Short mmCIF file of C-alpha atoms in Angstrom, two decimals:
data_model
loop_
_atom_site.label_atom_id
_atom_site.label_comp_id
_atom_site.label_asym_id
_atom_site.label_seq_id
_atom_site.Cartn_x
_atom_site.Cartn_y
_atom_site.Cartn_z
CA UNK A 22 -107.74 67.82 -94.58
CA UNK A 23 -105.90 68.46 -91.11
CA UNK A 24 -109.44 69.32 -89.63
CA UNK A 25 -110.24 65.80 -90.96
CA UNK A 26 -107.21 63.97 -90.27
CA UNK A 27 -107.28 64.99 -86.28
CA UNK A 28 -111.07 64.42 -85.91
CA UNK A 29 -110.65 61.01 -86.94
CA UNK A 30 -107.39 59.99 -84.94
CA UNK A 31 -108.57 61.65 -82.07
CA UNK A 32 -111.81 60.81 -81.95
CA UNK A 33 -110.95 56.60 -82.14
CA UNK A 34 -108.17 57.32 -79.28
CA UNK A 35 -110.59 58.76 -77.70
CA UNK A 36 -114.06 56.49 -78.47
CA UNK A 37 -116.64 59.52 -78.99
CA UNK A 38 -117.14 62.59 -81.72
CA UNK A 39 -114.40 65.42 -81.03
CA UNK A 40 -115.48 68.71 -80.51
CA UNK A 41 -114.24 71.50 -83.04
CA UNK A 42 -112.72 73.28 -80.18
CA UNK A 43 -110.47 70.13 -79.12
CA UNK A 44 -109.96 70.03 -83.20
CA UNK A 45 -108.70 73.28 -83.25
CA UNK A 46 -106.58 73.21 -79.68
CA UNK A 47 -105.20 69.69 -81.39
CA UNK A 48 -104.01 71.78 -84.24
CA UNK A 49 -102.26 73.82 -82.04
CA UNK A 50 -100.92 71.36 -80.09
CA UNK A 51 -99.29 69.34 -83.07
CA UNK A 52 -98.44 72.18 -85.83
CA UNK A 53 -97.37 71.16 -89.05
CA UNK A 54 -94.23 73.86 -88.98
CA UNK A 55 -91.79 71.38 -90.32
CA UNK A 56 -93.87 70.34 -93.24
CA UNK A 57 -92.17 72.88 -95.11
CA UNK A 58 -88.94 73.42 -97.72
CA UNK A 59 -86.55 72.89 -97.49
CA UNK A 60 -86.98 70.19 -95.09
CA UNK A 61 -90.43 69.18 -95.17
CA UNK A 62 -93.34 68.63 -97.76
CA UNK A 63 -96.72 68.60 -96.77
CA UNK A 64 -99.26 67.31 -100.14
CA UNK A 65 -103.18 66.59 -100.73
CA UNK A 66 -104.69 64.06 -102.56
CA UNK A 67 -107.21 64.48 -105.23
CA UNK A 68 -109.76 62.38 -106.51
CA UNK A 69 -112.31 64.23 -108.61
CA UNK A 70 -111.33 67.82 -107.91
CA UNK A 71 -112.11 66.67 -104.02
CA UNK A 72 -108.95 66.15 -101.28
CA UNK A 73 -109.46 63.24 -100.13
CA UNK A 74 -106.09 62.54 -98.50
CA UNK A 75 -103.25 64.22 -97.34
CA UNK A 76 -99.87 63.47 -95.66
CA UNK A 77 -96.59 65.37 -94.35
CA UNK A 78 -92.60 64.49 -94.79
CA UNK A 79 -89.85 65.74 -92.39
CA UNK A 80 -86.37 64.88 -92.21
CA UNK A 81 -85.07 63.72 -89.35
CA UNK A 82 -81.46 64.01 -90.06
CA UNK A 83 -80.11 64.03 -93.14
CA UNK A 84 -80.50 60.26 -94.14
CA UNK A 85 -83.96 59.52 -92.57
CA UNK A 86 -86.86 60.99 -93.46
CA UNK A 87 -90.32 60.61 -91.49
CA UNK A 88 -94.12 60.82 -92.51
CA UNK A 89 -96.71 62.23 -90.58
CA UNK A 90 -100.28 63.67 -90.51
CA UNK A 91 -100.95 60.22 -92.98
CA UNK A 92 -104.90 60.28 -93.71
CA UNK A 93 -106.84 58.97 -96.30
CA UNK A 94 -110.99 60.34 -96.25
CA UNK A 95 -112.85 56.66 -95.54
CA UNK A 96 -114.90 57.47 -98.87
CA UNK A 97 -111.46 57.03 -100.68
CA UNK A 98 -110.24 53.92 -98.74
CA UNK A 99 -110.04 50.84 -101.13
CA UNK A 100 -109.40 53.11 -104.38
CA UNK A 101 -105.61 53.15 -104.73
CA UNK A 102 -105.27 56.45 -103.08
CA UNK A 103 -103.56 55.18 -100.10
CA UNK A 104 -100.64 53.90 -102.65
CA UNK A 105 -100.40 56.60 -104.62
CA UNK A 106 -100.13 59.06 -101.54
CA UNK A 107 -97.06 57.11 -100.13
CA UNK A 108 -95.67 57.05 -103.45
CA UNK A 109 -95.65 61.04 -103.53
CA UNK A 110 -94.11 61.08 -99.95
CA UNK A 111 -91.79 58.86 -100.59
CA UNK A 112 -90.30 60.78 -103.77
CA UNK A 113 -90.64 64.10 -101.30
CA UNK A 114 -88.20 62.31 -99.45
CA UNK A 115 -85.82 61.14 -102.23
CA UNK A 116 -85.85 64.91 -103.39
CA UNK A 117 -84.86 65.51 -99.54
CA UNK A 118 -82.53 63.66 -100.16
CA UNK A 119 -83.18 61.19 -97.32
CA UNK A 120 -82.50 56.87 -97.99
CA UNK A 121 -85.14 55.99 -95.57
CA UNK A 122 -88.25 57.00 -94.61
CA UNK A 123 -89.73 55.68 -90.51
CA UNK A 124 -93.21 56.51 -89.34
CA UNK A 125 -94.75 55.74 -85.87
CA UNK A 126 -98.40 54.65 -85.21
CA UNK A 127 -100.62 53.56 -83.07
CA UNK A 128 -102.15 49.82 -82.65
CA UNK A 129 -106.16 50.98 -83.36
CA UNK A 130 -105.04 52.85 -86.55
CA UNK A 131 -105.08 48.83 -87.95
CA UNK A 132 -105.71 50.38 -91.60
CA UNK A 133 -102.92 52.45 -91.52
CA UNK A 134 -100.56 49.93 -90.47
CA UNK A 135 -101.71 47.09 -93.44
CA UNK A 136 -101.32 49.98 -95.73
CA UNK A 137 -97.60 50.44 -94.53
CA UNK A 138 -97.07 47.06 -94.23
CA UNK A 139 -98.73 46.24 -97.93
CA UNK A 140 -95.70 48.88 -99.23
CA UNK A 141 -92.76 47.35 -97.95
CA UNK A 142 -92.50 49.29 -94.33
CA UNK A 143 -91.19 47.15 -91.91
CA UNK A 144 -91.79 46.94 -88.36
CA UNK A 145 -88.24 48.40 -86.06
CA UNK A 146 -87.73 49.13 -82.99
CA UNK A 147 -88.85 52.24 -80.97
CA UNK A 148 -86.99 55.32 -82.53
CA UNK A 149 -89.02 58.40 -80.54
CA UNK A 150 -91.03 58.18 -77.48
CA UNK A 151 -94.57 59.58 -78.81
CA UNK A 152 -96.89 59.49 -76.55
CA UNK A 153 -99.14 57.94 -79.19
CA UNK A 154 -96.38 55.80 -80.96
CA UNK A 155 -97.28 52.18 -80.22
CA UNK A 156 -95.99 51.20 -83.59
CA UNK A 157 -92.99 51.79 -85.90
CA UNK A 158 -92.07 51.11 -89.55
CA UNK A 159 -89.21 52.03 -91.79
CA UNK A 160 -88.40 51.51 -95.60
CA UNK A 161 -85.51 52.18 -97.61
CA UNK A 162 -85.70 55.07 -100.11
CA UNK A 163 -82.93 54.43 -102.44
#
């Protein structure tokens, strides 16, 4: 799902087909170290035996919580899996005991951001400088 997740994001940033050595130089570039207890979750979605989306949680500081790695397969868009993914993160965060959860995104990622928007993220100000955050939402946890 990672392999899947930077293939597509990088590959509309950059307007061609990636190459599986920029996939796997990505994945080294970005790891997923804090995706893990006790301050991180990292789950997979499941539709039919077949993960088909997957996202990450991290705390920021002890009150804020932030997803990442966000990706829903395109043969699962339009099902509901979307939803139920952010509902799983979200409790992730609640059992990290975070009241708020902030993302960043960027502006071509335009079903990511109605998905956010559809489940009560609103748009803030800048809170990191990303160099692929053009976007960023937060919604209370609690």
């Amino acid at each position: 799902m990672r392999r899947a997740y930077y293939a597509e994001v990088a590959g509309r940033y950059w307007k061609r087909s990636v190459t599986e050595a920029e996939i796997d130089q990505g994945l080294l570039d970005f790891p997923d170290d804090e995706l893990t207890a006790p301050t991180g979750r990292f789950v997979v979605g499941r539709r039919g035996g077949r993960p088909l989306a997957c996202g990450g949680i991290r705390l920021l500081d002890p009150a804020t919580a932030e997803l990442t790695r966000v990706y829903v397969d395109p043969r699962a868009r339009g099902t509901g899996g979307g939803a139920a993914l952010l509902e799983v993160l979200e409790e992730a965060g609640r059992a990290l005991g975070a009241e708020r959860v902030r993302l960043d995104t960027r502006s071509d990622l335009v079903e990511a951001r109605a998905l956010y928007a559809r489940h009560g993220y609103a748009e803030i100000p800048a809170y990191n400088a990303g160099p692929y955050a053009e976007h960023w939402f937060e919604k209370p946890l609690r």
